[in-house]
Short mmCIF file of C-alpha atoms in Angstrom, two decimals:
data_model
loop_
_atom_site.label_atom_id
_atom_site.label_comp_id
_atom_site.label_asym_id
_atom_site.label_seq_id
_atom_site.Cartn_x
_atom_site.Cartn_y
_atom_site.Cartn_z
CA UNK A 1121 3.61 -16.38 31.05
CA UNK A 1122 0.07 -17.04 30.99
CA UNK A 1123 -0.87 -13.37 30.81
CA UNK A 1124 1.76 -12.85 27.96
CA UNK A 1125 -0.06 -16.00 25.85
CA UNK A 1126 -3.59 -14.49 26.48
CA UNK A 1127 -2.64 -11.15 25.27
CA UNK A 1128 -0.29 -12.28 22.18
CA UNK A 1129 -3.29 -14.48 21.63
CA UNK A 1130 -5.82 -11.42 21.69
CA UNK A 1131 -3.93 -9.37 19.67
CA UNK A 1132 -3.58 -11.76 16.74
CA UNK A 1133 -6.97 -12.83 16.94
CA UNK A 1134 -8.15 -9.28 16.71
CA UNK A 1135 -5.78 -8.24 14.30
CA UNK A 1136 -6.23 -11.25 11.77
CA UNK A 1137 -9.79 -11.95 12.43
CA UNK A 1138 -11.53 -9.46 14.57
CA UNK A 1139 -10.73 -6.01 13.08
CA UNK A 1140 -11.90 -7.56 9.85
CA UNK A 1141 -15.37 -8.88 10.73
CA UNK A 1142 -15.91 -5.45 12.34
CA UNK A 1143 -14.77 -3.75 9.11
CA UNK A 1144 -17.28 -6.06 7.07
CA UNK A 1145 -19.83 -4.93 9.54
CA UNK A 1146 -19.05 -1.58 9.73
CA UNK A 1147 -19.14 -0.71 6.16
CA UNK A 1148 -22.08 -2.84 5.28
CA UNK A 1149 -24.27 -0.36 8.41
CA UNK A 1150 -22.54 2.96 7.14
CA UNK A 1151 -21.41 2.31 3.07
CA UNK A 1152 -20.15 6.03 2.16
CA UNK A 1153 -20.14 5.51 -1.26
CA UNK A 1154 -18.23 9.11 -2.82
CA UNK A 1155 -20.81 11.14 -3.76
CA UNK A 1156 -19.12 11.21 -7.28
CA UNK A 1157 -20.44 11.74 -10.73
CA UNK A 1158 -18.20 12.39 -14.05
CA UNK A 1159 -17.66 16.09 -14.18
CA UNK A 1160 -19.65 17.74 -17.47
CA UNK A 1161 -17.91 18.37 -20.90
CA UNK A 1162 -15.56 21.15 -20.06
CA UNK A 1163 -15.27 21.10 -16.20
CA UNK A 1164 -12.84 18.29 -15.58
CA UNK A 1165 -10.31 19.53 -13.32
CA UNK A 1166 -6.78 20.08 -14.85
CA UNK A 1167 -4.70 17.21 -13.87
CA UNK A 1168 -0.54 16.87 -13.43
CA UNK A 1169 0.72 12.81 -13.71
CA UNK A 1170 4.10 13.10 -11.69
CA UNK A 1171 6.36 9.88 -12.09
CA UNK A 1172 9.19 9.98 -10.39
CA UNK A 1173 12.34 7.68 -11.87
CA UNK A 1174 15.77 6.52 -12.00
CA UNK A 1175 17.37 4.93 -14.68
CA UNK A 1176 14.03 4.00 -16.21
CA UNK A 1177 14.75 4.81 -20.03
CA UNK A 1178 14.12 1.88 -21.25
CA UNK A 1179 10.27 1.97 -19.91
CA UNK A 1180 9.42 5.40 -20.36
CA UNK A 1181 8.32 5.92 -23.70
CA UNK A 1182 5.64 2.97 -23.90
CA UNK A 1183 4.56 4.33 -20.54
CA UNK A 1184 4.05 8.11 -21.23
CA UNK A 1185 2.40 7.05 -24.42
CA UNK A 1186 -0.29 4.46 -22.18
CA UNK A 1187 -0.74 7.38 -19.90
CA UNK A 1188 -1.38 9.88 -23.31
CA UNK A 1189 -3.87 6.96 -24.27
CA UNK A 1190 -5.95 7.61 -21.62
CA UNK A 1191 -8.07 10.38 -23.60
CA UNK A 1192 -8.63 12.17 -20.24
CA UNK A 1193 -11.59 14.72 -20.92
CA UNK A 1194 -9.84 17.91 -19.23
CA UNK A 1195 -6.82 19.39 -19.89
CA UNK A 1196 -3.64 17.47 -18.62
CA UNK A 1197 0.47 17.11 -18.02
CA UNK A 1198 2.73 14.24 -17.70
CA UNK A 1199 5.97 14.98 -15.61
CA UNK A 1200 8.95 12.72 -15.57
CA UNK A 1201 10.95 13.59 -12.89
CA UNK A 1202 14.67 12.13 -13.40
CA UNK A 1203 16.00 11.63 -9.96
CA UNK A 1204 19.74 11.60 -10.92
CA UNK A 1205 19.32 8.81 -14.24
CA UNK A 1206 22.46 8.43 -16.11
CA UNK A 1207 20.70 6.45 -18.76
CA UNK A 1208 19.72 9.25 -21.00
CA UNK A 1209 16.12 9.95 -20.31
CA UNK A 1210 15.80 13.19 -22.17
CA UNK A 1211 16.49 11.14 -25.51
CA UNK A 1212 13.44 8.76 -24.42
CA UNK A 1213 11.25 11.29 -24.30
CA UNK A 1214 12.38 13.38 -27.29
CA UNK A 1215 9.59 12.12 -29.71
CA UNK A 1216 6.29 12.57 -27.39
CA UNK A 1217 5.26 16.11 -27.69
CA UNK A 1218 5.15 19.40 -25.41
CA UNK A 1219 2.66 17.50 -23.07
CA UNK A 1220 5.20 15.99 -21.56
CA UNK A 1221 7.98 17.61 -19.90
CA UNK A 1222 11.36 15.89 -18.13
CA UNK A 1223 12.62 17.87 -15.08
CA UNK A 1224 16.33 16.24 -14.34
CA UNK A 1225 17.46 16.26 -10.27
CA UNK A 1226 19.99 15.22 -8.71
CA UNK A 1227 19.93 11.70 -6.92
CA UNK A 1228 17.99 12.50 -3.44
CA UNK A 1229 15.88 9.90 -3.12
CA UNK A 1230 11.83 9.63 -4.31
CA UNK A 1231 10.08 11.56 -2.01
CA UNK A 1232 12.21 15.12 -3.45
CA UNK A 1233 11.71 13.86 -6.79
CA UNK A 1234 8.20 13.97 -6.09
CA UNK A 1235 8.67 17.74 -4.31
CA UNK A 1236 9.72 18.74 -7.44
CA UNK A 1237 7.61 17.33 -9.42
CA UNK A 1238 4.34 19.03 -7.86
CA UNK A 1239 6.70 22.43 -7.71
CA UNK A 1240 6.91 22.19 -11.49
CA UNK A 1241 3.00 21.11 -12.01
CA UNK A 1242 0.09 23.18 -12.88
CA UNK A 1243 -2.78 21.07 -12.60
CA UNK A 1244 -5.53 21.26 -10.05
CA UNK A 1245 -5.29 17.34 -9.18
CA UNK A 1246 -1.88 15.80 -9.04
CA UNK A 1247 -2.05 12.07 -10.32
CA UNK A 1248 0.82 9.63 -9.29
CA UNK A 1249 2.38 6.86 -11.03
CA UNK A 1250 5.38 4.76 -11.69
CA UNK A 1251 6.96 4.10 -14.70
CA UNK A 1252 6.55 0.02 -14.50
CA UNK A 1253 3.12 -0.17 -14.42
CA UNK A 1254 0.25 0.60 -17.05
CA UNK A 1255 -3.14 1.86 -16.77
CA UNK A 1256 -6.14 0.18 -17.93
CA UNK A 1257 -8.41 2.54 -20.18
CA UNK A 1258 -10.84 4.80 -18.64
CA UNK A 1259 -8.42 4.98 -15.27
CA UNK A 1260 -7.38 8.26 -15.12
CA UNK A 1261 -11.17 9.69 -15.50
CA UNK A 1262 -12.69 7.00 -12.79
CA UNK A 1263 -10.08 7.91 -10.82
CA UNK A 1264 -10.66 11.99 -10.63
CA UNK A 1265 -14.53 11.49 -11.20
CA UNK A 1266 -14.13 11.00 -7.05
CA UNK A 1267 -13.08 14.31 -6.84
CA UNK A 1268 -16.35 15.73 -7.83
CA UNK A 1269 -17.42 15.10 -4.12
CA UNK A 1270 -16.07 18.33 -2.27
CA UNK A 1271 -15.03 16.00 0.61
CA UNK A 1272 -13.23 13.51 -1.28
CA UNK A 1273 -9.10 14.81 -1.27
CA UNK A 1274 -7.79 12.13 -2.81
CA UNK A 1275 -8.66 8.48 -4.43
CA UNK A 1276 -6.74 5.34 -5.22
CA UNK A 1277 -7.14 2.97 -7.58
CA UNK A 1278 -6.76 -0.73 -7.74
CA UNK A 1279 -3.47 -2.54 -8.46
CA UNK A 1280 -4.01 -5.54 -10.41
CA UNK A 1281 -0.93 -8.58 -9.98
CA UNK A 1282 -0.66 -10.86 -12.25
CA UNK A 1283 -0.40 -13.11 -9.33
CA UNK A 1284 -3.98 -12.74 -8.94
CA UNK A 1285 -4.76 -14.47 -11.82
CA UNK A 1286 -6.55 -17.84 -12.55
CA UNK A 1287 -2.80 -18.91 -13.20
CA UNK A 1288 -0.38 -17.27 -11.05
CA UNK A 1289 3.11 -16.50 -11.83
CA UNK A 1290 5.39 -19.76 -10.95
CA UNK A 1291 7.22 -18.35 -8.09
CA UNK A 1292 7.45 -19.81 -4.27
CA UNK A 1293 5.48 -16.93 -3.10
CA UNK A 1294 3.39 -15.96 -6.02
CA UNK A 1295 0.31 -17.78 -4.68
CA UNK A 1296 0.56 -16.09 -1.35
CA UNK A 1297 1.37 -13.01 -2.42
CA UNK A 1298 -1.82 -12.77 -4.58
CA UNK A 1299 -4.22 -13.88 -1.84
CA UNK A 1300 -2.46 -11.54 0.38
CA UNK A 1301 -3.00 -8.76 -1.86
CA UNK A 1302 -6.78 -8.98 -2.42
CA UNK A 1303 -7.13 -9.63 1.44
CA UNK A 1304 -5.55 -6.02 1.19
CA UNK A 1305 -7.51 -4.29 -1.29
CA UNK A 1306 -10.82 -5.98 0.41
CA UNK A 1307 -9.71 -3.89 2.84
CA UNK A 1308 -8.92 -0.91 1.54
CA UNK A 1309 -11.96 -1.07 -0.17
CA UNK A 1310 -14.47 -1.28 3.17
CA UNK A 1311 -12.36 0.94 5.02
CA UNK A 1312 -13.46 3.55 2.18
CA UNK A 1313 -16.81 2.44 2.76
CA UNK A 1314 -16.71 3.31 6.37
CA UNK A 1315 -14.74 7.17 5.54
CA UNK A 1316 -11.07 6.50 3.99
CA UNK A 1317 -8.35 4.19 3.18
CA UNK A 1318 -5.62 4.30 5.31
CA UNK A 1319 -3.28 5.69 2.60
CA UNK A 1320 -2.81 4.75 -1.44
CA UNK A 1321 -1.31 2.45 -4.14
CA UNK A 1322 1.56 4.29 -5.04
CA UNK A 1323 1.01 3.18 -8.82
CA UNK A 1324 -1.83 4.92 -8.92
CA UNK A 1325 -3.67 7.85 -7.16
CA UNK A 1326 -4.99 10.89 -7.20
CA UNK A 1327 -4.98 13.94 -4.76
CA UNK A 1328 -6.30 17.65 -4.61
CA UNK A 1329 -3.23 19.96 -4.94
CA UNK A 1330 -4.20 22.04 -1.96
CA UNK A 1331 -3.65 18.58 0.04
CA UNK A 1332 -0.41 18.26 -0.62
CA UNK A 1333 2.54 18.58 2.22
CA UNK A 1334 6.13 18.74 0.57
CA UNK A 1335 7.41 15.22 1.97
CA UNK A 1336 10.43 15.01 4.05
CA UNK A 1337 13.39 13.78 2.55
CA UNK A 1338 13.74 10.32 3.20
CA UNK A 1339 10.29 9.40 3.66
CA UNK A 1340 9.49 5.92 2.45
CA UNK A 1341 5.73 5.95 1.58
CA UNK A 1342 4.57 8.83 0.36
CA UNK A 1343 1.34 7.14 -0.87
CA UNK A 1344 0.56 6.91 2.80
CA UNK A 1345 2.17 9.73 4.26
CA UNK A 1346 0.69 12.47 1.78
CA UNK A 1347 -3.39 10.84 2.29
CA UNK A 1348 -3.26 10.63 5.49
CA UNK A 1349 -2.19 14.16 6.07
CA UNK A 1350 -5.33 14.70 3.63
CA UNK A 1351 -7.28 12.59 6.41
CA UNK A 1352 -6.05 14.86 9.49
CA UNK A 1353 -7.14 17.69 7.72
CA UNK A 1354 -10.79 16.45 7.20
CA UNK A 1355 -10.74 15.24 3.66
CA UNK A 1356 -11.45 11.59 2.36
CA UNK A 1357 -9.01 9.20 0.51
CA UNK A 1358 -11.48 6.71 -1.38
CA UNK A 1359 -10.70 3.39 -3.23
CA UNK A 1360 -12.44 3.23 -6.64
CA UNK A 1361 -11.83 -0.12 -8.34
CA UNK A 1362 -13.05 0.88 -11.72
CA UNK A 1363 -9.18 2.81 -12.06
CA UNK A 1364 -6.79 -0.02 -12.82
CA UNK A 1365 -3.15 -0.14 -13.16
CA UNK A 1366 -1.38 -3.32 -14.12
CA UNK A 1367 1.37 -4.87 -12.61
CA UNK A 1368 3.92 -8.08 -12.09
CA UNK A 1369 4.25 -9.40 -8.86
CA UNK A 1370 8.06 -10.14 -7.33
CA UNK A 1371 9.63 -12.47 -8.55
CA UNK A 1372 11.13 -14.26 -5.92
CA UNK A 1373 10.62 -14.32 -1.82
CA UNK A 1374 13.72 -12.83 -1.44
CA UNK A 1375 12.64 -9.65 -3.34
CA UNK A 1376 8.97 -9.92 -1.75
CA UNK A 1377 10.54 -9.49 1.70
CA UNK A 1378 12.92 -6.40 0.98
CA UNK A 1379 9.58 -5.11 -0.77
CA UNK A 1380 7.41 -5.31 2.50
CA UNK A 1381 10.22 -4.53 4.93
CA UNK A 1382 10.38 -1.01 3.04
CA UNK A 1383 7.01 -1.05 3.83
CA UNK A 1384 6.97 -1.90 7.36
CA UNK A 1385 10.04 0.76 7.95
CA UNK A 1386 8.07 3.22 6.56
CA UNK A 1387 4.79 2.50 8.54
CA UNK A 1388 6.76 3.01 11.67
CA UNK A 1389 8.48 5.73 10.44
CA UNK A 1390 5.04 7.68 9.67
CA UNK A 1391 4.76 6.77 13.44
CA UNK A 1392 7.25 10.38 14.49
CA UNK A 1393 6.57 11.90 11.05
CA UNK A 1394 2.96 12.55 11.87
CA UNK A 1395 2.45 11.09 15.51
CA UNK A 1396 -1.03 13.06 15.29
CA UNK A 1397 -2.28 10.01 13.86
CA UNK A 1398 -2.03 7.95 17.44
CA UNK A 1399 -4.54 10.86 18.58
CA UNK A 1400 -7.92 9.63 18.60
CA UNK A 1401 -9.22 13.16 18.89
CA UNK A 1402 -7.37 14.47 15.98
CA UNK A 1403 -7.33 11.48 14.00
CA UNK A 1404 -11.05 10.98 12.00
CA UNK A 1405 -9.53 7.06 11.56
CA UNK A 1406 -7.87 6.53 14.54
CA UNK A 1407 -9.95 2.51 15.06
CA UNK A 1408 -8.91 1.49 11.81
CA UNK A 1409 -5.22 3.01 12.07
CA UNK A 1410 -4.86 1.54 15.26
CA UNK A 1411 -5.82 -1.85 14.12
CA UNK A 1412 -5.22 -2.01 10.93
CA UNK A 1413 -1.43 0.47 10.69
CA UNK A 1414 0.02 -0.38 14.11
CA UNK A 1415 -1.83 -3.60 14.36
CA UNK A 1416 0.13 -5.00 11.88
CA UNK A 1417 3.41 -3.65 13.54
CA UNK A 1418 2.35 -5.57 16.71
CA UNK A 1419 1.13 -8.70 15.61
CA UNK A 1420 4.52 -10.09 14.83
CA UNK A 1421 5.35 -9.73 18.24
CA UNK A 1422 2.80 -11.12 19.31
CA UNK A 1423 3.54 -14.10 17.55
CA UNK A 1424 6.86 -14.22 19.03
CA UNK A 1425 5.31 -14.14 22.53
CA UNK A 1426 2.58 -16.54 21.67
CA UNK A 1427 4.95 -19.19 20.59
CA UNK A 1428 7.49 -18.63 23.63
CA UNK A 1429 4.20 -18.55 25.72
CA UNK A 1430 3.06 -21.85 24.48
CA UNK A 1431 6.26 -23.06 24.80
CA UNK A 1432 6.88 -22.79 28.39
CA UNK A 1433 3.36 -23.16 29.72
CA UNK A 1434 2.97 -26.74 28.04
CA UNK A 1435 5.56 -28.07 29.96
CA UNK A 1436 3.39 -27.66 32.93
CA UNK A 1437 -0.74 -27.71 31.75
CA UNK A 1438 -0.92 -29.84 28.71
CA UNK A 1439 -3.94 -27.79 27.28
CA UNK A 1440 -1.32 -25.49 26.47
CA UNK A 1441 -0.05 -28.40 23.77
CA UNK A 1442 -3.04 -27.75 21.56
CA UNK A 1443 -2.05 -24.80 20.34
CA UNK A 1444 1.66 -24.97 20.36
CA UNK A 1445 1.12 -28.21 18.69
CA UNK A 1446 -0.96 -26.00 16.20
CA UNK A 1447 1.44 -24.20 15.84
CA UNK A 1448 4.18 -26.21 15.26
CA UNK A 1449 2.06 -27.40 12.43
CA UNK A 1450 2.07 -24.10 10.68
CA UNK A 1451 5.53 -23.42 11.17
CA UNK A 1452 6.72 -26.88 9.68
CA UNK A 1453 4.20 -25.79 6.65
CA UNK A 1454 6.08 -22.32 6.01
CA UNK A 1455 9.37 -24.08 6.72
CA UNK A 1456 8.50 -26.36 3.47
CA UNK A 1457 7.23 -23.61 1.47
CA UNK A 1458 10.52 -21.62 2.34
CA UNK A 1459 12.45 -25.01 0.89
CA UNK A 1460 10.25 -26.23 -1.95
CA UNK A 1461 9.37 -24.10 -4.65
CA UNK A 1462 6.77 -26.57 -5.92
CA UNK A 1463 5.21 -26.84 -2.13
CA UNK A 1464 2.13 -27.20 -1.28
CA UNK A 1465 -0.66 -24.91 -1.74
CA UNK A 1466 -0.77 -24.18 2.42
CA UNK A 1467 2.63 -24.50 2.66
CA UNK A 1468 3.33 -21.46 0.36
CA UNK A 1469 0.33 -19.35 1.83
CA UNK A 1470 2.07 -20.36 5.20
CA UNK A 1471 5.61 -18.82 4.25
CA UNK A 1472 3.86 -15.75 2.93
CA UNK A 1473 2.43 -14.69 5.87
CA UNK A 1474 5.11 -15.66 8.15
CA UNK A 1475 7.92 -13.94 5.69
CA UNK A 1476 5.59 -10.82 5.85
CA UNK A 1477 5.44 -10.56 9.80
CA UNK A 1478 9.37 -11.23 9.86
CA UNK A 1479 9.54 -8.33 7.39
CA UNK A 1480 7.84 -6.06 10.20
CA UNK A 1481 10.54 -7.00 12.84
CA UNK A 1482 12.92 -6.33 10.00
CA UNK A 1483 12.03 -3.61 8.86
CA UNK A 1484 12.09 -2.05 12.23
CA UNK A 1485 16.20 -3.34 12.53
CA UNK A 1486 16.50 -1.69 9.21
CA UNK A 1487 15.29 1.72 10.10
CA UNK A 1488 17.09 1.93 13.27
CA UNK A 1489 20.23 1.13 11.84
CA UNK A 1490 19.76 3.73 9.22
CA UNK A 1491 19.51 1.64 6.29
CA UNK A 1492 18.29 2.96 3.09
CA UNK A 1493 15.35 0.87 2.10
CA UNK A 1494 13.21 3.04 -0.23
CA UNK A 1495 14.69 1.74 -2.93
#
């Protein structure tokens, strides 16, 4: 027992707080900033914007006509792949011109959406969004201005919650979801700095056609899945925080947690999609994947064991009290932000974080039981 609370201990410790001081370290020494530079009048690289949707009529046409706002310099496409909507979408999209063009599938899922969508495209750089969000102006040319460093495949821009703002969205998790997320994008961000992110925001990135893999069907993050295949293969995946997309934050802790088991699922499911990436010699990120990617997968384990640990070794040495005593505190604290929805500040941070380490463990049930959880 005392070798199980000394590693459990280790690992959450490192994951939580050692990985990042190393990563603040590491890209303060090294800072590879993208060689980038906005491409003169006339060489901007044709791009294809691929959203993939379902039964998104309603948002389309004020979200095709943000993306047409973006007055990108080079020549450009928006694809709207309909994966199996029965709500009309070729009606939504009657009025916006030949730049845009629907392609209807059947239901299969996101990732073949997607597959079809590149089939169809013509561009030299494939941009990805969804058909929620909204761009901020200038996004779409700070996002493929990266691309004007050869080694740069791919680059991902910044998601912006609403949570993050000076007054967050009145939910039980809001709070802790925003601080959550810009612990995530700071990063994203110095992992960048050091060579690559370990993947992309979905809403919004961008990515050399020659990089891309047809996904799998079934594959629940593409936006990692397809950039780190661009990693293996020697390229860069950068984070650029002048590209902004807009977005709400969920809207209860219920929909958070389905949210970041998908998530979860999918990071162990990249796991025997590419297992490549668990080969340091292969893999140009393998120290950040490891403790970053699977870090994150183990840590809730870990947390199991330290608690069981602590458990049974203060019956016998009470310096093993401290911390399950400490712990008990934090536990009681994300018990009452689970309850209240007007809990404390801590208490709601506390719930966060534990909600999003159970989501690991569930997302891990999930997957082996087959469930569907990309959508």
């Amino acid at each position: 027992m005392t070798a199980l609370f000394w590693i459990s201990a280790l690992i959450v410790g490192y994951v939580y707080i050692g990985y990042p001081c190393l990563l603040a370290v590491w890209a303060r020494l090294v800072d590879r900033q993208p060689r980038s530079s906005a491409f003169d009048d006339g060489d901007w690289p044709s791009i294809s914007i691929i959203i993939a949707a379902r039964n998104e009529a309603r948002r389309l046409p004020e979200r095709v006509k943000n993306l047409l706002d973006q007055a990108y310099p080079g020549p450009q496409e928006i694809i709207v792949v309909s994966d199996g909507s029965t709500d009309a979408p070729s009606a939504a999209l009657a009025e916006l011109g030949p730049g845009v063009r629907l392609i209807e599938v059947p239901a299969g899922g996101k990732p073949l959406a997607l597959n079809a969508g590149v089939a169809h495209a013509t561009g030299e750089v494939l941009v990805f969004a969804d058909a929620r969000q909204r761009f901020a102006p200038g996004a779409l040319a700070a996002l493929v201005s990266n691309l004007s460093d050869p080694r740069v495949g791919g680059a991902t821009g910044e998601l912006l919650l609403d949570c993050e703002e000076q007054d967050p969205v009145d939910t039980r998790v809001g709070e802790g979801i925003g601080l959550y997320w810009k612990y995530e994008k700071w990063m994203r961000r110095n992992e960048s700095r050091v060579w690559s992110t370990l993947g992309a925001t979905g809403a919004i990135y961008a990515l050399r056609r020659l990089c891309w893999t047809p996904l799998p069907s079934g594959t629940l993050l593409d936006d990692v899945l397809e950039p780190m295949r661009a990693v293996l293969n020697g390229y860069r995946i950068v984070f650029d925080d002048r590209a902004i997309a807009y977005d709400r934050a969920s809207a209860d802790a219920a929909a958070e947690s389905r949210r970041k088991t998908r998530t979860l699922a999918g990071n162990y499911q990249i796991l025997a999609q590419e297992p490549r990436l668990l080969l340091p010699i292969v893999n140009p990120v393998w120290l950040q994947y490891v403790s970053h990617k699977i870090g994150r997968l183990l840590a809730p384990w870990a947390l199991v064991g330290l608690f069981a640990s602590s458990l049974t070794l203060a019956r016998g040495n009470s310096l093993f009290a401290v911390p399950l005593f400490a712990q008990g505190i934090f536990y009681g604290l994300a018990l009452a932000g689970a309850i209240f929805q007007q809990s404390e500040r801590f208490g709601r941070i506390a719930f966060t974080f534990v909600m999003m380490n159970f989501s690991a463990i569930a997302g891990l049930a999930a997957l082996r039981r087959g469930r569907e959880v990309w959508r």
